[in-house]
Amino acid sequence: MALNFAKTEFVKGVTDRRDFVRDGLPQVAFAGRSNVGKSSVLNRLAGRKNLAYVGASPGKTSQINYFKVDGKAYLVDLPGYGYAKVSQAEKARWARLMESYFQDEGQLITLGVLIVDIRHKPTTNDLIMHNWFRESGCPEIIVANKLDKLKKSQVEPAIQLVRETLELTDAEVLVPFSAEKGEGKEQLIRLVTEACGQ
Ligand code: GDP
């Protein structure tokens, strides 16, 4: 069996827990700070340019976007965090929406995908997000994006810094990724497909 990522379609964007999808299909939740390239990673997986909107205004209303893959699973685009110019009211809305998603009685998350920037030490907000995934009890994959921006000699130390900062065990997977060039795509698709039982 497999998941055909070419058959990925936008289902809906929600701002309220009443509208969460709870149909029993696996949900792969993607989180990351604003501008880390979350939309670009989703577009790369789907092999499309404009499935998720790249460069979307980081200040826009917090929303969870659902994409259905091959009729069998969801890619869940959680709202980005860490954008300095967002108002307190918007931050509070973000927190309420995320807490209700993570605490939903339906145990919505099958797999968490935390996207970080391979060039930088993960931020405090990345660590908080990482802990949310851990506490939810779901397996988690770290995607270290923007690999193309590093020289070859910089890659290994950068991966070590991310691993140490997030305190990853040897069993936890980090995928070096470039949404721009496509590196890491096959590995991530394989991991997502397995997690979804396909
Ligand atoms: P989001 O806010 O996390 O959804 O981030 P976007 O997908 O909108 O990407 C933010 C910016 O980073 C855009 O200008 C992208 O073109 C760029 N970007 C995303 N992924 C990569 C990557 O792997 N390599 C490079 N060089 N740029 C990237």
Coordinates of C-alpha atoms and ligand atoms in Angstrom, one line a residue:
M1 CA 0.0 0.0 0.0
A2 CA 1.0 3.6 -0.4
L3 CA -0.2 7.2 -0.1
N4 CA -0.3 9.0 -3.4
F5 CA 0.8 12.5 -2.4
A6 CA 0.0 13.8 -5.9
K7 CA -3.6 13.4 -4.8
T8 CA -3.6 16.0 -2.1
E9 CA -6.4 18.4 -1.8
F10 CA -7.3 21.3 0.5
V11 CA -10.3 20.4 2.6
K12 CA -10.9 23.3 4.9
G13 CA -9.4 25.9 7.3
V14 CA -10.8 26.1 10.8
T15 CA -10.6 28.6 13.6
D16 CA -12.8 26.9 16.2
R17 CA -12.6 23.4 17.8
R18 CA -16.2 22.7 16.8
D19 CA -15.0 22.4 13.2
F20 CA -12.1 20.1 13.8
V21 CA -12.0 17.0 11.6
R22 CA -12.7 13.9 13.7
D23 CA -13.5 11.2 11.0
G24 CA -11.0 8.7 12.3
L25 CA -8.5 9.0 9.4
P26 CA -4.9 9.5 10.5
Q27 CA -3.7 13.1 11.0
V28 CA -0.2 14.2 10.5
A29 CA 0.3 17.6 12.2
F30 CA 2.9 20.0 10.9
A31 CA 4.1 22.8 13.2
G32 CA 6.8 25.4 12.9
R33 CA 7.6 29.0 13.5
S34 CA 6.4 31.5 10.9
N35 CA 8.7 31.7 7.8
V36 CA 10.4 28.4 8.6
G37 CA 9.0 27.0 5.3
K38 CA 6.0 25.0 6.5
S39 CA 3.9 25.9 3.5
S40 CA 6.8 25.1 1.2
V41 CA 7.4 21.7 2.8
L42 CA 3.7 20.8 2.3
N43 CA 3.8 22.0 -1.3
R44 CA 6.9 19.9 -1.9
L45 CA 5.3 16.8 -0.5
A46 CA 2.3 17.3 -2.7
G47 CA 4.4 18.2 -5.7
R48 CA 2.4 21.4 -6.1
K49 CA 3.4 25.0 -6.1
N50 CA 0.3 26.6 -4.5
L51 CA -1.4 24.0 -2.3
A52 CA -0.4 25.8 0.9
Y53 CA 0.2 29.5 0.4
V54 CA 3.9 30.4 0.6
G55 CA 4.7 33.7 2.1
A56 CA 1.2 34.1 3.7
S57 CA 1.0 37.1 5.9
P58 CA 2.4 35.9 9.3
G59 CA 0.0 38.2 11.2
K60 CA -3.2 36.7 9.7
T61 CA -5.8 35.0 11.9
S62 CA -4.7 31.7 13.4
Q63 CA -6.2 28.9 11.4
I64 CA -5.7 25.1 11.1
N65 CA -5.7 24.0 7.5
Y66 CA -6.6 20.4 6.6
F67 CA -5.3 18.7 3.4
K68 CA -6.5 15.2 2.5
V69 CA -4.0 12.8 0.9
D70 CA -5.3 10.1 -1.4
G71 CA -8.5 10.0 0.5
K72 CA -6.7 8.2 3.3
A73 CA -5.1 10.6 5.7
Y74 CA -4.8 14.3 6.6
L75 CA -1.8 16.7 6.5
V76 CA -2.8 19.2 9.2
D77 CA -1.1 22.6 8.8
L78 CA -1.0 24.1 12.3
P79 CA -0.7 27.9 12.5
G80 CA 2.9 29.2 12.7
Y81 CA 4.3 30.9 15.8
G82 CA 7.0 33.3 16.9
Y83 CA 6.3 36.2 14.6
A84 CA 7.1 39.2 16.7
K85 CA 4.6 41.7 15.3
V86 CA 1.5 39.6 16.2
S87 CA -0.8 41.2 18.7
Q88 CA -1.5 39.9 22.2
A89 CA -5.1 39.1 21.1
E90 CA -3.8 37.1 18.2
K91 CA -1.3 35.2 20.3
A92 CA -4.1 34.3 22.7
R93 CA -6.2 33.1 19.8
W94 CA -3.3 31.0 18.6
A95 CA -2.8 29.4 22.0
R96 CA -6.5 28.6 22.5
L97 CA -6.8 27.0 19.1
M98 CA -3.6 24.9 19.5
E99 CA -4.5 23.8 23.1
S100 CA -7.9 22.7 22.0
Y101 CA -6.3 20.7 19.1
F102 CA -3.7 19.1 21.3
Q103 CA -6.2 18.3 24.1
D104 CA -9.0 17.2 21.9
E105 CA -10.7 14.1 23.4
G106 CA -10.6 12.4 20.0
Q107 CA -6.8 12.1 20.2
L108 CA -6.4 13.7 16.8
I109 CA -2.7 13.4 16.2
T110 CA -1.2 10.3 14.6
L111 CA 2.2 11.8 13.9
G112 CA 3.8 15.2 14.7
V113 CA 6.2 16.9 12.3
L114 CA 8.1 19.7 13.8
I115 CA 9.8 21.9 11.2
V116 CA 12.9 23.8 12.3
D117 CA 15.5 25.9 10.4
I118 CA 18.6 23.8 10.0
R119 CA 20.8 26.9 10.1
H120 CA 19.7 27.9 13.6
K121 CA 19.5 26.6 17.2
P122 CA 15.9 25.8 17.8
T123 CA 14.1 28.7 19.5
T124 CA 12.3 28.6 22.9
N125 CA 9.0 28.4 21.0
D126 CA 10.3 25.4 19.0
L127 CA 11.1 23.7 22.3
I128 CA 7.6 24.5 23.7
M129 CA 6.1 23.0 20.5
H130 CA 8.4 20.0 20.8
N131 CA 7.1 19.4 24.3
W132 CA 3.5 19.7 23.2
F133 CA 4.1 16.9 20.7
R134 CA 5.9 14.8 23.4
E135 CA 3.2 15.3 25.9
S136 CA 0.5 14.4 23.5
G137 CA 2.2 11.0 23.3
C138 CA 2.3 10.8 19.5
P139 CA 5.5 9.9 17.6
E140 CA 7.3 13.0 16.2
I141 CA 9.6 13.6 13.3
I142 CA 11.9 16.7 13.1
V143 CA 12.3 18.2 9.7
A144 CA 15.4 20.5 9.5
N145 CA 14.5 22.7 6.6
K146 CA 16.5 25.0 4.3
L147 CA 19.3 22.5 4.0
D148 CA 20.3 24.1 0.6
K149 CA 21.4 27.2 2.5
L150 CA 24.3 25.4 4.2
K151 CA 27.7 24.3 2.9
K152 CA 28.3 20.6 3.0
S153 CA 30.8 21.0 5.9
Q154 CA 28.2 22.9 8.0
V155 CA 25.5 20.2 7.8
E156 CA 26.7 17.7 10.4
P157 CA 27.4 20.3 13.1
A158 CA 24.0 22.0 12.4
I159 CA 22.2 18.7 12.8
Q160 CA 24.0 18.0 16.1
L161 CA 23.0 21.4 17.4
V162 CA 19.3 20.8 16.6
R163 CA 19.5 17.3 18.1
E164 CA 21.1 18.5 21.3
T165 CA 18.9 21.4 21.8
L166 CA 15.7 19.3 21.3
E167 CA 17.3 16.5 23.4
L168 CA 16.5 13.9 20.7
T169 CA 17.2 10.3 21.5
D170 CA 19.0 8.2 18.9
A171 CA 15.6 6.6 18.1
E172 CA 14.1 9.9 17.2
V173 CA 14.3 10.8 13.5
L174 CA 15.6 14.1 12.1
V175 CA 15.2 14.6 8.3
P176 CA 17.5 17.1 6.7
F177 CA 15.2 18.8 4.2
S178 CA 15.1 21.4 1.4
A179 CA 11.7 22.4 0.3
E180 CA 13.5 24.4 -2.3
K181 CA 15.5 21.6 -3.8
G182 CA 13.5 18.5 -2.8
E183 CA 16.1 16.8 -0.6
G184 CA 14.5 14.7 2.1
K185 CA 11.2 14.4 0.3
E186 CA 11.3 10.7 -0.2
Q187 CA 12.3 9.9 3.3
L188 CA 9.6 12.2 4.8
I189 CA 7.0 10.6 2.5
R190 CA 8.1 7.2 3.6
L191 CA 7.9 8.1 7.3
V192 CA 4.5 9.7 7.0
T193 CA 3.1 6.8 4.9
E194 CA 4.3 4.3 7.5
A195 CA 2.9 6.3 10.4
C196 CA -0.5 6.4 8.6
G197 CA -0.5 2.6 8.4
Q198 CA -0.3 2.6 4.6
Ligands
GDP1 P1 5.9 29.3 6.4 O1 5.6 30.7 7.0 O2 6.5 28.5 7.4 O3 4.7 28.7 5.7 O4 7.0 29.5 5.3 P2 6.9 29.6 3.7 O5 6.7 28.3 3.1 O6 6.0 30.7 3.4 O7 8.5 30.0 3.4 C1 9.1 31.2 3.9 C2 10.2 31.6 3.0 O8 11.3 30.7 3.0 C3 9.8 31.7 1.5 O9 10.4 32.8 1.0 C4 10.3 30.4 0.9 O10 10.6 30.5 -0.4 C5 11.5 30.2 1.7 N1 11.9 28.8 1.9 C6 11.1 27.8 2.3 N2 11.7 26.6 2.3 C7 13.0 26.8 1.8 C8 14.1 26.0 1.6 O11 14.1 24.8 1.8 N3 15.2 26.6 1.1 C9 15.3 27.9 0.8 N4 16.4 28.4 0.3 N5 14.2 28.7 1.1 C10 13.1 28.2 1.6

